[in-house]
Amino acid sequence: MKISRIFCLVAFAVLASMTLLSCSCSSDHNAPDNDANPSPVDPAPSALPFAKGVDMSWLTQMESEGLKFHAPGSPVDGDAMQILRDTKGVNSMRLRVWVNPADRWNGIDDVMAKARRAHALGMRLMIDFHFSDTWADPGHQSTPAAWRELDIDGLTAKVGEHVTDMLGKLKAEGITPEWVQIGNEITPGMLHPLGHIDNPANLTRLINAGNDAVKAIFPDAKVIIHLDRGEDEWRYTNLFPKLQEHGARYDMIGMSLYPDDPTDAQPDTWKEMTDKCLANIRNLHATYGKPIVICEVGMHYSRGDIAKKWLTYLRSECEKLGYVDGIFYWEPQAPAGYNSGYTKGCFIDGAPTEALDPFKD
């Protein structure tokens, strides 16, 4: 009787195991492809140091015009990239790419010249594709002249070819970008009219073409979708749900943040805008599980003391979050009023001000 009972128990266990195995195999076979629409995942904090970056895309043009740079208190002219590395702690470089610029500035060959210099200085690299022959931003997302007669299939192919061309040249020289922007401040979309935000299916196709071209050459590079005005949550909640709905592939969310120029009467007007940006960062990360990078910041060149307070606060709060890769100051080497009126650099008489002191460790 005892043997018979044992036999029955063993038989039942074997049958149960076989049933479970069969269900498991059947479930795996018919399971949906979760990789096609992955759920947001909270990524581990980056093991790399906080990126203390600058965008110096104007540098070669400035040098061709005879502009000189020197360290604070030094009479000796030097390389602006090295000056910022050695005196301010800058460790990362962002460079924009235009398709067929009217002159050579920001074309692929010009970007390569600057990338070589940044690489030789040991800097990390962000490549910023504008997908235009000139500036791309919320007010200008013009398709390159040579691409304007293409349909969406042709335009998608051109995006992939352009990214492959630029990144292939970097790889051939052993230069690996850590971040790659697919579009610059694409709040209204990019490559208008076909890639307008009102046609999110087309926009997503263009983004995915860029993403896939990046990953084919540099699988570990982080692909960024970059919008302007990081303090304005609506801009982000208007775009990213549409991209998610259509299956956009990207790794990070990028922001610009340019606080209103403070006045003597209200020296801390920057803080409200910065706090709104930080709240937006927290909400976006909670919603999409993506790390963030602040691709552009700047403040009026004459307010280095206030810019120092602001950047100190911004860096501290971003580092506390643990999922912000870094901050990039836009064209800090620009003298007052450069190129038809840019005033948010932080060099005076060829030397950096205290605005970038918060990048020192």
Short mmCIF file of the C-alpha atoms (twelve columns), coordinates in Angstrom:
data_MODEL
# 
_entry.id   MODEL 
# 
loop_
_atom_site.group_PDB 
_atom_site.id 
_atom_site.type_symbol 
_atom_site.label_atom_id 
_atom_site.label_alt_id 
_atom_site.label_comp_id 
_atom_site.label_asym_id 
_atom_site.label_seq_id 
_atom_site.Cartn_x 
_atom_site.Cartn_y 
_atom_site.Cartn_z 
_atom_site.pdbx_PDB_model_num 
ATOM 1   C CA . MET A 1   0.000  0.000  0.000   1 
ATOM 2   C CA . LYS A 2   2.826  2.378  0.888   1 
ATOM 3   C CA . ILE A 3   4.711  1.508  -2.323  1 
ATOM 4   C CA . SER A 4   1.582  2.067  -4.385  1 
ATOM 5   C CA . ARG A 5   1.019  5.456  -2.761  1 
ATOM 6   C CA . ILE A 6   4.618  6.484  -3.429  1 
ATOM 7   C CA . PHE A 7   4.290  5.378  -7.036  1 
ATOM 8   C CA . CYS A 8   1.165  7.509  -7.481  1 
ATOM 9   C CA . LEU A 9   2.788  10.539 -5.935  1 
ATOM 10  C CA . VAL A 10  5.836  10.219 -8.183  1 
ATOM 11  C CA . ALA A 11  3.675  9.790  -11.266 1 
ATOM 12  C CA . PHE A 12  1.618  12.845 -10.354 1 
ATOM 13  C CA . ALA A 13  4.783  14.934 -9.902  1 
ATOM 14  C CA . VAL A 14  6.155  13.880 -13.284 1 
ATOM 15  C CA . LEU A 15  2.888  14.687 -15.041 1 
ATOM 16  C CA . ALA A 16  2.693  18.085 -13.334 1 
ATOM 17  C CA . SER A 17  6.270  18.915 -14.360 1 
ATOM 18  C CA . MET A 18  5.547  17.954 -17.958 1 
ATOM 19  C CA . THR A 19  2.427  20.130 -17.984 1 
ATOM 20  C CA . LEU A 20  4.312  23.131 -16.632 1 
ATOM 21  C CA . LEU A 21  7.111  22.637 -19.151 1 
ATOM 22  C CA . SER A 22  4.621  22.432 -22.003 1 
ATOM 23  C CA . CYS A 23  2.873  25.627 -20.880 1 
ATOM 24  C CA . SER A 24  6.180  27.399 -20.516 1 
ATOM 25  C CA . CYS A 25  7.335  26.462 -23.991 1 
ATOM 26  C CA . SER A 26  3.979  27.397 -25.506 1 
ATOM 27  C CA . SER A 27  3.997  30.729 -23.710 1 
ATOM 28  C CA . ASP A 28  7.519  31.568 -24.926 1 
ATOM 29  C CA . HIS A 29  6.656  30.648 -28.497 1 
ATOM 30  C CA . ASN A 30  3.611  32.899 -28.603 1 
ATOM 31  C CA . ALA A 31  4.937  35.746 -26.453 1 
ATOM 32  C CA . PRO A 32  4.914  39.201 -28.029 1 
ATOM 33  C CA . ASP A 33  8.229  40.770 -29.030 1 
ATOM 34  C CA . ASN A 34  8.726  43.059 -26.053 1 
ATOM 35  C CA . ASP A 35  11.789 44.616 -27.660 1 
ATOM 36  C CA . ALA A 36  9.554  46.194 -30.285 1 
ATOM 37  C CA . ASN A 37  7.854  48.414 -27.700 1 
ATOM 38  C CA . PRO A 38  9.966  48.248 -24.556 1 
ATOM 39  C CA . SER A 39  8.524  49.575 -21.331 1 
ATOM 40  C CA . PRO A 40  10.372 52.427 -19.654 1 
ATOM 41  C CA . VAL A 41  13.246 51.094 -17.585 1 
ATOM 42  C CA . ASP A 42  15.003 53.062 -14.899 1 
ATOM 43  C CA . PRO A 43  18.633 52.903 -16.061 1 
ATOM 44  C CA . ALA A 44  21.448 52.555 -13.614 1 
ATOM 45  C CA . PRO A 45  23.301 55.792 -12.904 1 
ATOM 46  C CA . SER A 46  26.180 56.372 -15.302 1 
ATOM 47  C CA . ALA A 47  29.522 55.121 -14.068 1 
ATOM 48  C CA . LEU A 48  31.221 57.918 -15.988 1 
ATOM 49  C CA . PRO A 49  32.013 61.288 -14.404 1 
ATOM 50  C CA . PHE A 50  29.539 64.129 -14.768 1 
ATOM 51  C CA . ALA A 51  30.002 65.729 -18.187 1 
ATOM 52  C CA . LYS A 52  31.187 69.321 -17.808 1 
ATOM 53  C CA . GLY A 53  30.833 70.293 -21.411 1 
ATOM 54  C CA . VAL A 54  30.973 73.135 -23.892 1 
ATOM 55  C CA . ASP A 55  29.824 73.596 -27.476 1 
ATOM 56  C CA . MET A 56  32.669 75.331 -29.334 1 
ATOM 57  C CA . SER A 57  31.466 74.842 -32.897 1 
ATOM 58  C CA . TRP A 58  32.349 78.445 -33.800 1 
ATOM 59  C CA . LEU A 59  35.976 77.997 -32.753 1 
ATOM 60  C CA . THR A 60  37.623 77.324 -36.115 1 
ATOM 61  C CA . GLN A 61  35.707 80.182 -37.720 1 
ATOM 62  C CA . MET A 62  36.766 82.526 -34.920 1 
ATOM 63  C CA . GLU A 63  40.395 81.498 -35.260 1 
ATOM 64  C CA . SER A 64  40.255 82.119 -39.022 1 
ATOM 65  C CA . GLU A 65  39.042 85.644 -38.229 1 
ATOM 66  C CA . GLY A 66  42.027 86.262 -35.976 1 
ATOM 67  C CA . LEU A 67  40.411 85.935 -32.540 1 
ATOM 68  C CA . LYS A 68  42.846 84.993 -29.777 1 
ATOM 69  C CA . PHE A 69  42.290 83.319 -26.413 1 
ATOM 70  C CA . HIS A 70  44.269 83.120 -23.181 1 
ATOM 71  C CA . ALA A 71  43.926 81.821 -19.652 1 
ATOM 72  C CA . PRO A 72  42.763 84.268 -16.960 1 
ATOM 73  C CA . GLY A 73  45.687 86.476 -15.926 1 
ATOM 74  C CA . SER A 74  47.995 85.142 -18.641 1 
ATOM 75  C CA . PRO A 75  49.380 87.272 -21.494 1 
ATOM 76  C CA . VAL A 76  50.138 84.177 -23.582 1 
ATOM 77  C CA . ASP A 77  47.659 83.154 -26.284 1 
ATOM 78  C CA . GLY A 78  46.657 79.506 -26.439 1 
ATOM 79  C CA . ASP A 79  44.138 76.916 -27.596 1 
ATOM 80  C CA . ALA A 80  40.685 77.788 -26.228 1 
ATOM 81  C CA . MET A 81  39.802 74.112 -25.816 1 
ATOM 82  C CA . GLN A 82  42.880 73.442 -23.730 1 
ATOM 83  C CA . ILE A 83  42.391 76.636 -21.719 1 
ATOM 84  C CA . LEU A 84  38.913 75.514 -20.696 1 
ATOM 85  C CA . ARG A 85  40.114 72.018 -19.878 1 
ATOM 86  C CA . ASP A 86  43.067 73.174 -17.786 1 
ATOM 87  C CA . THR A 87  41.578 76.208 -16.035 1 
ATOM 88  C CA . LYS A 88  37.873 75.355 -15.735 1 
ATOM 89  C CA . GLY A 89  37.688 71.570 -15.663 1 
ATOM 90  C CA . VAL A 90  35.842 71.112 -18.961 1 
ATOM 91  C CA . ASN A 91  35.899 67.436 -19.960 1 
ATOM 92  C CA . SER A 92  33.416 67.179 -22.864 1 
ATOM 93  C CA . MET A 93  32.915 68.796 -26.276 1 
ATOM 94  C CA . ARG A 94  29.749 69.212 -28.347 1 
ATOM 95  C CA . LEU A 95  30.009 69.907 -32.097 1 
ATOM 96  C CA . ARG A 96  27.191 70.672 -34.559 1 
ATOM 97  C CA . VAL A 97  27.033 69.237 -38.073 1 
ATOM 98  C CA . TRP A 98  25.425 70.897 -41.095 1 
ATOM 99  C CA . VAL A 99  24.826 69.092 -44.374 1 
ATOM 100 C CA . ASN A 100 26.037 71.489 -47.096 1 
ATOM 101 C CA . PRO A 101 26.843 74.831 -45.435 1 
ATOM 102 C CA . ALA A 102 27.312 77.890 -47.642 1 
ATOM 103 C CA . ASP A 103 30.878 78.123 -46.349 1 
ATOM 104 C CA . ARG A 104 32.905 75.326 -44.816 1 
ATOM 105 C CA . TRP A 105 31.996 75.992 -41.182 1 
ATOM 106 C CA . ASN A 106 30.156 73.127 -39.468 1 
ATOM 107 C CA . GLY A 107 30.449 70.890 -42.496 1 
ATOM 108 C CA . ILE A 108 31.837 67.402 -41.954 1 
ATOM 109 C CA . ASP A 109 35.466 68.349 -42.664 1 
ATOM 110 C CA . ASP A 110 35.299 71.283 -40.232 1 
ATOM 111 C CA . VAL A 111 33.717 69.074 -37.567 1 
ATOM 112 C CA . MET A 112 36.489 66.528 -38.036 1 
ATOM 113 C CA . ALA A 113 39.149 69.215 -37.487 1 
ATOM 114 C CA . LYS A 114 37.590 70.194 -34.143 1 
ATOM 115 C CA . ALA A 115 36.871 66.598 -33.123 1 
ATOM 116 C CA . ARG A 116 40.535 65.673 -33.592 1 
ATOM 117 C CA . ARG A 117 41.583 68.500 -31.287 1 
ATOM 118 C CA . ALA A 118 39.046 67.588 -28.607 1 
ATOM 119 C CA . HIS A 119 40.037 63.918 -28.831 1 
ATOM 120 C CA . ALA A 120 43.745 64.771 -28.462 1 
ATOM 121 C CA . LEU A 121 42.859 66.640 -25.258 1 
ATOM 122 C CA . GLY A 122 41.089 63.590 -23.858 1 
ATOM 123 C CA . MET A 123 37.603 65.102 -24.075 1 
ATOM 124 C CA . ARG A 124 34.379 63.163 -24.415 1 
ATOM 125 C CA . LEU A 125 32.411 64.005 -27.555 1 
ATOM 126 C CA . MET A 126 28.806 64.859 -28.468 1 
ATOM 127 C CA . ILE A 127 27.872 65.128 -32.152 1 
ATOM 128 C CA . ASP A 128 24.842 67.322 -32.880 1 
ATOM 129 C CA . PHE A 129 23.200 66.655 -36.267 1 
ATOM 130 C CA . HIS A 130 21.074 69.620 -37.406 1 
ATOM 131 C CA . PHE A 131 19.973 67.932 -40.681 1 
ATOM 132 C CA . SER A 132 20.036 71.307 -42.396 1 
ATOM 133 C CA . ASP A 133 22.465 73.433 -44.386 1 
ATOM 134 C CA . THR A 134 22.327 76.030 -41.630 1 
ATOM 135 C CA . TRP A 135 20.830 76.559 -38.157 1 
ATOM 136 C CA . ALA A 136 18.117 74.171 -37.016 1 
ATOM 137 C CA . ASP A 137 16.056 75.283 -34.013 1 
ATOM 138 C CA . PRO A 138 12.358 75.744 -33.174 1 
ATOM 139 C CA . GLY A 139 12.072 78.588 -35.693 1 
ATOM 140 C CA . HIS A 140 14.130 76.952 -38.451 1 
ATOM 141 C CA . GLN A 141 13.981 73.295 -39.448 1 
ATOM 142 C CA . SER A 142 14.746 73.664 -43.134 1 
ATOM 143 C CA . THR A 143 15.481 70.603 -45.231 1 
ATOM 144 C CA . PRO A 144 18.887 70.772 -46.979 1 
ATOM 145 C CA . ALA A 145 18.583 72.218 -50.471 1 
ATOM 146 C CA . ALA A 146 19.814 69.015 -52.142 1 
ATOM 147 C CA . TRP A 147 17.142 66.950 -50.346 1 
ATOM 148 C CA . ARG A 148 14.065 69.146 -50.840 1 
ATOM 149 C CA . GLU A 149 12.545 67.276 -53.779 1 
ATOM 150 C CA . LEU A 150 12.718 63.893 -52.044 1 
ATOM 151 C CA . ASP A 151 9.729  61.976 -50.696 1 
ATOM 152 C CA . ILE A 152 9.788  60.536 -47.181 1 
ATOM 153 C CA . ASP A 153 11.529 57.357 -48.347 1 
ATOM 154 C CA . GLY A 154 14.305 59.339 -50.010 1 
ATOM 155 C CA . LEU A 155 14.620 61.698 -47.063 1 
ATOM 156 C CA . THR A 156 14.864 58.820 -44.621 1 
ATOM 157 C CA . ALA A 157 17.628 57.287 -46.700 1 
ATOM 158 C CA . LYS A 158 19.532 60.594 -46.781 1 
ATOM 159 C CA . VAL A 159 19.401 60.913 -42.989 1 
ATOM 160 C CA . GLY A 160 21.001 57.496 -42.645 1 
ATOM 161 C CA . GLU A 161 23.642 58.264 -45.265 1 
ATOM 162 C CA . HIS A 162 24.573 61.607 -43.690 1 
ATOM 163 C CA . VAL A 163 24.929 60.117 -40.200 1 
ATOM 164 C CA . THR A 164 26.947 57.220 -41.609 1 
ATOM 165 C CA . ASP A 165 29.253 59.603 -43.487 1 
ATOM 166 C CA . MET A 166 30.038 61.740 -40.422 1 
ATOM 167 C CA . LEU A 167 30.382 58.922 -37.924 1 
ATOM 168 C CA . GLY A 168 32.284 56.711 -40.354 1 
ATOM 169 C CA . LYS A 169 34.963 59.382 -40.655 1 
ATOM 170 C CA . LEU A 170 35.213 59.627 -36.867 1 
ATOM 171 C CA . LYS A 171 35.532 55.859 -36.526 1 
ATOM 172 C CA . ALA A 172 38.229 55.715 -39.200 1 
ATOM 173 C CA . GLU A 173 40.363 57.972 -36.994 1 
ATOM 174 C CA . GLY A 174 39.615 56.177 -33.747 1 
ATOM 175 C CA . ILE A 175 37.317 58.900 -32.360 1 
ATOM 176 C CA . THR A 176 34.225 57.583 -30.579 1 
ATOM 177 C CA . PRO A 177 31.366 59.924 -29.671 1 
ATOM 178 C CA . GLU A 178 29.639 59.215 -26.385 1 
ATOM 179 C CA . TRP A 179 26.439 61.032 -27.404 1 
ATOM 180 C CA . VAL A 180 24.786 61.722 -30.772 1 
ATOM 181 C CA . GLN A 181 21.872 64.122 -31.252 1 
ATOM 182 C CA . ILE A 182 19.379 63.230 -33.972 1 
ATOM 183 C CA . GLY A 183 18.174 66.736 -34.698 1 
ATOM 184 C CA . ASN A 184 18.691 69.997 -32.867 1 
ATOM 185 C CA . GLU A 185 15.885 71.491 -30.745 1 
ATOM 186 C CA . ILE A 186 13.274 69.512 -32.684 1 
ATOM 187 C CA . THR A 187 10.308 70.817 -30.691 1 
ATOM 188 C CA . PRO A 188 8.355  71.376 -33.955 1 
ATOM 189 C CA . GLY A 189 9.884  68.340 -35.661 1 
ATOM 190 C CA . MET A 190 12.720 68.480 -38.197 1 
ATOM 191 C CA . LEU A 191 13.296 68.396 -41.944 1 
ATOM 192 C CA . HIS A 192 10.167 70.405 -42.673 1 
ATOM 193 C CA . PRO A 193 7.667  69.968 -44.149 1 
ATOM 194 C CA . LEU A 194 7.785  66.156 -44.256 1 
ATOM 195 C CA . GLY A 195 9.171  65.736 -40.736 1 
ATOM 196 C CA . HIS A 196 6.853  68.230 -39.027 1 
ATOM 197 C CA . ILE A 197 5.530  67.306 -35.580 1 
ATOM 198 C CA . ASP A 198 2.026  67.254 -37.104 1 
ATOM 199 C CA . ASN A 199 3.152  64.135 -38.986 1 
ATOM 200 C CA . PRO A 200 4.642  62.105 -36.137 1 
ATOM 201 C CA . ALA A 201 4.828  58.928 -38.217 1 
ATOM 202 C CA . ASN A 202 7.191  60.623 -40.679 1 
ATOM 203 C CA . LEU A 203 9.149  62.296 -37.875 1 
ATOM 204 C CA . THR A 204 9.600  58.955 -36.148 1 
ATOM 205 C CA . ARG A 205 10.849 57.353 -39.354 1 
ATOM 206 C CA . LEU A 206 13.488 60.057 -39.698 1 
ATOM 207 C CA . ILE A 207 14.559 59.721 -36.060 1 
ATOM 208 C CA . ASN A 208 14.782 55.941 -36.334 1 
ATOM 209 C CA . ALA A 209 16.860 56.191 -39.510 1 
ATOM 210 C CA . GLY A 210 19.324 58.377 -37.642 1 
ATOM 211 C CA . ASN A 211 19.301 56.156 -34.572 1 
ATOM 212 C CA . ASP A 212 19.890 53.005 -36.587 1 
ATOM 213 C CA . ALA A 213 22.775 54.579 -38.493 1 
ATOM 214 C CA . VAL A 214 24.402 55.598 -35.203 1 
ATOM 215 C CA . LYS A 215 24.032 52.133 -33.683 1 
ATOM 216 C CA . ALA A 216 25.431 50.444 -36.789 1 
ATOM 217 C CA . ILE A 217 28.734 52.266 -36.303 1 
ATOM 218 C CA . PHE A 218 28.838 53.014 -32.569 1 
ATOM 219 C CA . PRO A 219 26.473 50.610 -30.767 1 
ATOM 220 C CA . ASP A 220 27.234 52.117 -27.364 1 
ATOM 221 C CA . ALA A 221 26.692 55.755 -28.343 1 
ATOM 222 C CA . LYS A 222 23.702 57.372 -26.629 1 
ATOM 223 C CA . VAL A 223 21.173 58.765 -29.094 1 
ATOM 224 C CA . ILE A 224 19.552 62.015 -27.917 1 
ATOM 225 C CA . ILE A 225 16.276 63.700 -28.823 1 
ATOM 226 C CA . HIS A 226 16.856 67.392 -28.015 1 
ATOM 227 C CA . LEU A 227 14.237 70.105 -27.401 1 
ATOM 228 C CA . ASP A 228 14.544 73.752 -26.430 1 
ATOM 229 C CA . ARG A 229 13.339 75.489 -23.240 1 
ATOM 230 C CA . GLY A 230 13.800 72.791 -20.644 1 
ATOM 231 C CA . GLU A 231 11.660 74.780 -18.231 1 
ATOM 232 C CA . ASP A 232 8.563  74.457 -20.455 1 
ATOM 233 C CA . GLU A 233 7.005  71.077 -19.680 1 
ATOM 234 C CA . TRP A 234 4.366  71.411 -22.413 1 
ATOM 235 C CA . ARG A 235 6.937  71.229 -25.185 1 
ATOM 236 C CA . TYR A 236 8.081  67.837 -23.925 1 
ATOM 237 C CA . THR A 237 4.638  66.419 -23.174 1 
ATOM 238 C CA . ASN A 238 3.579  67.509 -26.661 1 
ATOM 239 C CA . LEU A 239 6.330  65.599 -28.482 1 
ATOM 240 C CA . PHE A 240 7.432  62.540 -26.535 1 
ATOM 241 C CA . PRO A 241 4.033  60.796 -26.288 1 
ATOM 242 C CA . LYS A 242 3.759  61.023 -30.084 1 
ATOM 243 C CA . LEU A 243 7.218  59.538 -30.514 1 
ATOM 244 C CA . GLN A 244 6.393  56.751 -28.075 1 
ATOM 245 C CA . GLU A 245 3.128  55.977 -29.880 1 
ATOM 246 C CA . HIS A 246 4.963  55.563 -33.193 1 
ATOM 247 C CA . GLY A 247 7.879  53.536 -31.825 1 
ATOM 248 C CA . ALA A 248 10.729 56.055 -31.854 1 
ATOM 249 C CA . ARG A 249 14.118 54.615 -30.933 1 
ATOM 250 C CA . TYR A 250 16.419 56.783 -28.818 1 
ATOM 251 C CA . ASP A 251 18.319 56.617 -25.524 1 
ATOM 252 C CA . MET A 252 18.220 60.044 -23.900 1 
ATOM 253 C CA . ILE A 253 16.287 63.288 -23.649 1 
ATOM 254 C CA . GLY A 254 18.254 66.492 -24.250 1 
ATOM 255 C CA . MET A 255 17.320 70.015 -23.150 1 
ATOM 256 C CA . SER A 256 18.348 73.624 -23.626 1 
ATOM 257 C CA . LEU A 257 18.110 76.090 -20.732 1 
ATOM 258 C CA . TYR A 258 18.743 79.819 -21.109 1 
ATOM 259 C CA . PRO A 259 17.501 81.705 -18.013 1 
ATOM 260 C CA . ASP A 260 16.274 85.233 -18.543 1 
ATOM 261 C CA . ASP A 261 19.072 87.732 -18.163 1 
ATOM 262 C CA . PRO A 262 18.922 88.916 -14.558 1 
ATOM 263 C CA . THR A 263 18.790 92.575 -13.588 1 
ATOM 264 C CA . ASP A 264 20.296 94.408 -10.653 1 
ATOM 265 C CA . ALA A 265 16.834 94.745 -9.138  1 
ATOM 266 C CA . GLN A 266 16.105 91.010 -9.510  1 
ATOM 267 C CA . PRO A 267 19.433 89.151 -9.459  1 
ATOM 268 C CA . ASP A 268 17.925 85.709 -8.832  1 
ATOM 269 C CA . THR A 269 15.294 85.477 -11.550 1 
ATOM 270 C CA . TRP A 270 17.190 82.464 -12.916 1 
ATOM 271 C CA . LYS A 271 16.174 80.197 -10.039 1 
ATOM 272 C CA . GLU A 272 12.467 79.925 -10.828 1 
ATOM 273 C CA . MET A 273 13.194 78.903 -14.405 1 
ATOM 274 C CA . THR A 274 15.841 76.423 -13.303 1 
ATOM 275 C CA . ASP A 275 13.533 74.830 -10.735 1 
ATOM 276 C CA . LYS A 276 10.894 74.381 -13.438 1 
ATOM 277 C CA . CYS A 277 13.501 72.654 -15.601 1 
ATOM 278 C CA . LEU A 278 14.489 70.350 -12.736 1 
ATOM 279 C CA . ALA A 279 10.834 69.453 -12.146 1 
ATOM 280 C CA . ASN A 280 10.478 68.688 -15.861 1 
ATOM 281 C CA . ILE A 281 13.556 66.461 -15.716 1 
ATOM 282 C CA . ARG A 282 12.089 64.474 -12.822 1 
ATOM 283 C CA . ASN A 283 8.722  64.057 -14.559 1 
ATOM 284 C CA . LEU A 284 10.258 62.971 -17.858 1 
ATOM 285 C CA . HIS A 285 12.489 60.424 -16.205 1 
ATOM 286 C CA . ALA A 286 9.594  59.025 -14.190 1 
ATOM 287 C CA . THR A 287 7.453  58.754 -17.332 1 
ATOM 288 C CA . TYR A 288 9.918  57.438 -19.910 1 
ATOM 289 C CA . GLY A 289 12.770 55.992 -17.870 1 
ATOM 290 C CA . LYS A 290 15.311 57.901 -19.968 1 
ATOM 291 C CA . PRO A 291 18.418 59.641 -18.665 1 
ATOM 292 C CA . ILE A 292 18.710 63.365 -19.385 1 
ATOM 293 C CA . VAL A 293 21.473 65.640 -20.638 1 
ATOM 294 C CA . ILE A 294 21.394 69.433 -20.722 1 
ATOM 295 C CA . CYS A 295 22.816 70.066 -24.186 1 
ATOM 296 C CA . GLU A 296 22.850 73.880 -24.068 1 
ATOM 297 C CA . VAL A 297 23.012 76.517 -21.351 1 
ATOM 298 C CA . GLY A 298 24.118 80.144 -21.313 1 
ATOM 299 C CA . MET A 299 23.747 83.467 -19.540 1 
ATOM 300 C CA . HIS A 300 24.693 87.036 -20.468 1 
ATOM 301 C CA . TYR A 301 28.474 87.464 -20.707 1 
ATOM 302 C CA . SER A 302 28.456 90.482 -18.362 1 
ATOM 303 C CA . ARG A 303 26.934 88.482 -15.498 1 
ATOM 304 C CA . GLY A 304 29.688 86.009 -14.758 1 
ATOM 305 C CA . ASP A 305 29.121 86.257 -11.012 1 
ATOM 306 C CA . ILE A 306 25.432 85.375 -11.292 1 
ATOM 307 C CA . ALA A 307 26.121 82.729 -13.942 1 
ATOM 308 C CA . LYS A 308 28.510 81.124 -11.459 1 
ATOM 309 C CA . LYS A 309 25.777 80.929 -8.796  1 
ATOM 310 C CA . TRP A 310 23.297 79.564 -11.297 1 
ATOM 311 C CA . LEU A 311 25.619 76.925 -12.773 1 
ATOM 312 C CA . THR A 312 26.711 75.836 -9.297  1 
ATOM 313 C CA . TYR A 313 23.074 75.275 -8.352  1 
ATOM 314 C CA . LEU A 314 22.187 73.539 -11.617 1 
ATOM 315 C CA . ARG A 315 25.146 71.168 -11.482 1 
ATOM 316 C CA . SER A 316 24.543 70.306 -7.832  1 
ATOM 317 C CA . GLU A 317 20.855 69.551 -8.337  1 
ATOM 318 C CA . CYS A 318 21.491 67.507 -11.484 1 
ATOM 319 C CA . GLU A 319 24.157 65.408 -9.813  1 
ATOM 320 C CA . LYS A 320 21.816 64.699 -6.902  1 
ATOM 321 C CA . LEU A 321 19.292 63.198 -9.308  1 
ATOM 322 C CA . GLY A 322 21.812 60.640 -10.546 1 
ATOM 323 C CA . TYR A 323 20.355 60.312 -14.060 1 
ATOM 324 C CA . VAL A 324 21.559 63.534 -15.664 1 
ATOM 325 C CA . ASP A 325 24.703 62.892 -17.735 1 
ATOM 326 C CA . GLY A 326 25.967 66.466 -17.726 1 
ATOM 327 C CA . ILE A 327 25.685 70.103 -18.778 1 
ATOM 328 C CA . PHE A 328 27.061 71.806 -21.928 1 
ATOM 329 C CA . TYR A 329 27.673 75.582 -22.034 1 
ATOM 330 C CA . TRP A 330 26.934 76.924 -25.519 1 
ATOM 331 C CA . GLU A 331 29.760 78.786 -27.314 1 
ATOM 332 C CA . PRO A 332 31.401 80.121 -24.130 1 
ATOM 333 C CA . GLN A 333 34.350 81.521 -26.104 1 
ATOM 334 C CA . ALA A 334 32.086 83.893 -28.073 1 
ATOM 335 C CA . PRO A 335 32.971 87.567 -27.544 1 
ATOM 336 C CA . ALA A 336 30.173 90.040 -26.831 1 
ATOM 337 C CA . GLY A 337 27.833 90.386 -29.807 1 
ATOM 338 C CA . TYR A 338 29.555 87.775 -31.959 1 
ATOM 339 C CA . ASN A 339 27.935 86.692 -35.224 1 
ATOM 340 C CA . SER A 340 25.138 89.245 -35.363 1 
ATOM 341 C CA . GLY A 341 24.525 89.639 -31.670 1 
ATOM 342 C CA . TYR A 342 25.148 86.529 -29.551 1 
ATOM 343 C CA . THR A 343 25.637 87.715 -25.955 1 
ATOM 344 C CA . LYS A 344 25.627 84.539 -23.859 1 
ATOM 345 C CA . GLY A 345 29.284 83.546 -24.062 1 
ATOM 346 C CA . CYS A 346 31.452 83.775 -20.974 1 
ATOM 347 C CA . PHE A 347 34.797 85.099 -22.276 1 
ATOM 348 C CA . ILE A 348 35.786 88.739 -21.892 1 
ATOM 349 C CA . ASP A 349 38.829 90.105 -23.738 1 
ATOM 350 C CA . GLY A 350 39.742 86.583 -24.794 1 
ATOM 351 C CA . ALA A 351 39.726 84.971 -21.325 1 
ATOM 352 C CA . PRO A 352 37.041 82.910 -19.561 1 
ATOM 353 C CA . THR A 353 35.153 84.531 -16.695 1 
ATOM 354 C CA . GLU A 354 34.134 82.960 -13.400 1 
ATOM 355 C CA . ALA A 355 30.917 81.684 -15.031 1 
ATOM 356 C CA . LEU A 356 32.508 78.270 -15.690 1 
ATOM 357 C CA . ASP A 357 34.144 77.933 -12.248 1 
ATOM 358 C CA . PRO A 358 31.404 75.461 -11.162 1 
ATOM 359 C CA . PHE A 359 32.917 72.952 -13.595 1 
ATOM 360 C CA . LYS A 360 36.062 72.807 -11.482 1 
ATOM 361 C CA . ASP A 361 36.375 69.886 -9.043  1 
# 
